[in-house]
Short mmCIF file of C-alpha atoms in Angstrom, two decimals:
data_model
loop_
_atom_site.label_atom_id
_atom_site.label_comp_id
_atom_site.label_asym_id
_atom_site.label_seq_id
_atom_site.Cartn_x
_atom_site.Cartn_y
_atom_site.Cartn_z
CA GLY M 1 1.38 41.58 42.71
CA ASP M 2 4.41 39.33 42.14
CA ALA M 3 2.48 36.09 42.60
CA LYS M 4 -0.13 37.17 40.01
CA ARG M 5 2.60 38.14 37.53
CA THR M 6 4.41 34.85 38.10
CA LEU M 7 1.16 32.95 37.63
CA ALA M 8 0.30 34.96 34.50
CA PHE M 9 3.80 34.34 33.13
CA GLY M 10 3.50 30.60 33.87
CA VAL M 11 0.09 30.40 32.16
CA SER M 12 1.46 32.34 29.17
CA VAL M 13 4.39 29.94 28.85
CA LEU M 14 2.02 26.95 29.02
CA LEU M 15 -0.29 28.45 26.38
CA ILE M 16 2.62 29.25 24.07
CA GLY M 17 3.99 25.72 24.57
CA ALA M 18 0.60 24.14 23.90
CA GLY M 19 0.09 26.31 20.81
CA THR M 20 3.54 25.44 19.49
CA ALA M 21 2.97 21.72 20.09
CA THR M 22 -0.41 21.83 18.35
CA PHE M 23 1.00 23.71 15.37
CA SER M 24 3.92 21.30 15.20
CA ALA M 25 1.58 18.26 15.22
CA VAL M 26 -0.62 19.74 12.49
CA ASN M 27 2.43 20.66 10.44
CA GLU M 28 3.88 17.14 10.90
CA ARG M 29 0.60 15.54 9.70
CA GLU M 30 0.54 17.81 6.64
CA LEU M 31 4.17 16.97 5.83
CA ARG M 32 3.44 13.24 6.14
CA ARG M 33 0.39 13.62 3.89
CA ARG M 34 2.36 15.48 1.23
CA ARG M 35 5.14 12.89 1.38
CA SER M 36 2.54 10.16 0.96
CA ASP M 37 1.07 11.99 -2.06
CA VAL M 38 4.49 12.33 -3.68
CA GLU M 39 5.21 8.64 -3.04
CA ALA M 40 1.85 7.70 -4.58
CA LEU M 41 2.58 9.73 -7.71
CA HIS M 42 6.05 8.15 -7.87
CA ASP M 43 4.47 4.67 -7.60
CA PHE M 44 2.13 5.67 -10.45
CA ALA M 45 5.11 6.60 -12.62
CA ILE M 46 6.81 3.27 -11.87
CA ALA M 47 3.64 1.29 -12.61
CA LEU M 48 3.31 3.10 -15.93
CA ASP M 49 6.61 1.61 -17.07
CA HIS M 50 4.76 -1.58 -18.03
CA ALA M 51 1.82 0.16 -19.74
CA ARG M 52 2.09 -0.22 -23.51
CA HIS M 53 -1.51 0.46 -24.56
CA ALA M 54 -4.23 2.88 -23.52
CA GLY M 55 -6.11 0.09 -21.74
CA ASP M 56 -3.02 -0.80 -19.69
CA LEU M 57 -2.43 2.82 -18.78
CA ALA M 58 -6.10 3.38 -17.89
CA GLU M 59 -6.01 0.28 -15.68
CA VAL M 60 -2.96 1.63 -13.83
CA LEU M 61 -4.64 5.04 -13.54
CA ALA M 62 -7.84 3.50 -12.10
CA GLN M 63 -5.92 1.30 -9.65
CA ARG M 64 -3.68 4.15 -8.44
CA ALA M 65 -6.63 6.56 -8.11
CA THR M 66 -8.51 3.91 -6.12
CA HIS M 67 -5.52 3.40 -3.82
CA ILE M 68 -4.60 7.08 -3.36
CA GLY M 69 -8.16 8.33 -2.90
CA GLY M 70 -9.49 5.38 -0.94
CA LEU M 71 -12.14 4.98 -3.63
CA SER M 72 -14.69 2.17 -3.54
CA SER M 73 -15.04 2.34 -7.34
CA CYS M 74 -13.28 4.08 -10.21
CA ILE M 75 -14.10 4.34 -13.91
CA VAL M 76 -11.78 5.70 -16.60
CA MET M 77 -13.58 6.64 -19.79
CA SER M 78 -12.16 7.97 -23.05
CA HIS M 79 -13.76 10.57 -25.28
CA ARG M 80 -12.12 10.58 -28.68
CA ALA M 81 -13.42 11.78 -32.03
CA GLY M 82 -16.98 11.84 -30.70
CA THR M 83 -16.79 8.26 -29.43
CA ASP M 84 -16.93 7.43 -25.74
CA SER M 85 -15.77 4.12 -24.31
CA ILE M 86 -14.88 2.62 -20.97
CA LEU M 87 -11.14 1.97 -20.63
CA ALA M 88 -10.88 0.67 -17.06
CA VAL M 89 -13.00 -0.09 -14.00
CA THR M 90 -12.20 -0.90 -10.38
CA GLY M 91 -14.54 -1.77 -7.54
CA LYS M 92 -18.25 -2.48 -7.80
CA ALA M 93 -19.13 -0.42 -10.86
CA ASP M 94 -21.64 -2.17 -13.12
CA VAL M 95 -19.81 -1.42 -16.38
CA HIS M 96 -16.85 -3.07 -18.08
CA ALA M 97 -13.76 -2.02 -19.98
CA GLY M 98 -14.50 -1.91 -23.69
CA ASP M 99 -18.17 -1.03 -23.27
CA PRO M 100 -19.20 1.74 -25.67
CA VAL M 101 -21.17 4.55 -24.08
CA GLU M 102 -22.83 7.74 -25.18
CA ILE M 103 -22.49 10.77 -22.93
CA GLY M 104 -25.33 13.24 -23.30
CA SER M 105 -24.76 16.99 -23.37
CA GLU M 106 -26.76 17.53 -20.16
CA THR M 107 -24.85 15.04 -18.01
CA VAL M 108 -22.54 15.90 -15.14
CA ILE M 109 -19.64 14.52 -17.22
CA ALA M 110 -20.38 17.02 -20.01
CA GLU M 111 -20.69 19.75 -17.37
CA SER M 112 -17.23 18.90 -16.01
CA TRP M 113 -15.82 19.27 -19.53
CA THR M 114 -17.64 22.58 -20.07
CA ARG M 115 -16.63 24.00 -16.68
CA ARG M 116 -13.14 22.47 -17.04
CA GLN M 117 -13.08 21.44 -13.40
CA THR M 118 -13.62 18.57 -11.02
CA LEU M 119 -17.21 18.23 -9.86
CA LEU M 120 -18.14 16.69 -6.51
CA LEU M 121 -21.55 15.09 -6.02
CA ARG M 122 -23.14 13.86 -2.82
CA GLU M 123 -25.25 11.48 -4.91
CA ILE M 124 -25.92 10.77 -8.57
CA ASP M 125 -29.13 12.24 -9.98
CA PRO M 126 -30.70 9.36 -11.96
CA GLU M 127 -32.85 11.80 -13.97
CA ARG M 128 -29.84 13.76 -15.20
CA ASP M 129 -27.34 10.88 -15.36
CA PRO M 130 -29.12 7.58 -15.96
CA LEU M 131 -25.89 5.90 -17.15
CA LEU M 132 -23.93 6.90 -14.06
CA ALA M 133 -26.83 5.84 -11.85
CA GLN M 134 -26.89 2.47 -13.66
CA TRP M 135 -23.11 2.00 -13.41
CA LEU M 136 -22.87 3.13 -9.79
CA PRO M 137 -26.18 2.37 -8.08
CA ASP M 138 -26.49 3.94 -4.61
CA ALA M 139 -23.11 5.65 -5.00
CA ALA M 140 -22.39 8.58 -2.69
CA GLY M 141 -19.47 10.98 -2.60
CA VAL M 142 -18.78 10.88 -6.35
CA ALA M 143 -16.06 12.96 -8.01
CA ILE M 144 -15.89 13.65 -11.74
CA PHE M 145 -12.33 14.47 -12.89
CA PRO M 146 -12.36 15.69 -16.50
CA LEU M 147 -9.46 14.69 -18.74
CA PHE M 148 -8.19 17.06 -21.43
CA THR M 149 -5.71 16.76 -24.29
CA ASP M 150 -4.63 19.87 -26.16
CA GLY M 151 -7.45 21.76 -24.47
CA LEU M 152 -10.17 19.37 -25.69
CA PRO M 153 -12.15 16.84 -23.64
CA ALA M 154 -10.36 13.48 -23.79
CA GLY M 155 -12.23 11.50 -21.16
CA VAL M 156 -13.08 11.39 -17.51
CA LEU M 157 -12.03 9.67 -14.30
CA ILE M 158 -15.01 8.97 -12.06
CA GLY M 159 -14.25 8.17 -8.42
CA VAL M 160 -16.59 7.04 -5.66
CA PHE M 161 -15.48 7.99 -2.15
CA GLY M 162 -18.65 6.71 -0.49
CA ARG M 163 -20.33 8.19 2.52
CA THR M 164 -18.05 9.75 5.10
CA ALA M 165 -18.85 10.94 8.60
CA SER M 166 -18.39 14.57 7.55
CA ASN M 167 -19.64 14.21 3.94
CA ARG M 168 -16.34 15.79 2.90
CA VAL M 169 -13.21 14.73 1.10
CA GLU M 170 -9.90 16.35 1.98
CA ARG M 171 -8.84 18.99 -0.54
CA SER M 172 -5.35 17.47 -0.65
CA VAL M 173 -6.82 14.13 -1.80
CA ILE M 174 -8.79 15.87 -4.55
CA ALA M 175 -5.69 17.85 -5.61
CA THR M 176 -3.57 14.70 -5.79
CA LEU M 177 -6.22 12.88 -7.84
CA GLU M 178 -6.46 15.91 -10.15
CA GLN M 179 -2.69 15.71 -10.71
CA LEU M 180 -2.98 11.99 -11.37
CA ALA M 181 -5.83 12.56 -13.85
CA GLU M 182 -3.85 15.28 -15.63
CA LEU M 183 -0.81 13.02 -15.96
CA GLY M 184 -3.02 10.17 -17.13
CA ALA M 185 -4.71 12.31 -19.77
CA GLY M 186 -1.38 13.38 -21.24
CA LEU M 187 -0.08 9.83 -21.31
CA LEU M 188 -3.29 8.46 -22.83
CA ALA M 189 -2.98 11.01 -25.60
CA GLY M 190 0.61 9.89 -26.22
CA LEU M 191 -0.35 6.21 -26.45
CA GLY M 192 -3.49 6.66 -28.49
CA HIS M 193 -6.51 4.47 -27.93
CA ASP M 194 -6.74 0.79 -28.69
#
């Protein structure tokens, strides 16, 4: 009787302690991650202080997105008055800032504008997106972050995460990059395009 109750009480205390410690560790990791995200966005704001032209701002946006998201490549493209052009590139993308491009209505970029949301791709479909497949050959884990100004498509940030063990990207990373893209879109609109 008493020994079983004492043992059950002891086991209960250990389980509660283990559960509390686990929750505390998970909570601590999440707090560190959020602090890191806030610091990254703060660093972005500081880096923007030197951006005077759309190309400068797009370069800062691409570099910060690459750093925050752990991207292997990043492309920032503008879409203005029916004209698309590459503003900035990081990593191994086979395209250069200043290159004019034409985005077809059936591409994943156009779909991200229509759906007004970030699209995540395991791989690029070369039939649907020959330009993306050319720019980012063998890319895996690609995210398309649409940029909007006054409710209209203004460009896109394309990020390559690469292959991961789980084939997943943390939602918090995507959310932070979405915030970065939204800030970048607003600032690009304010600077105009070179």
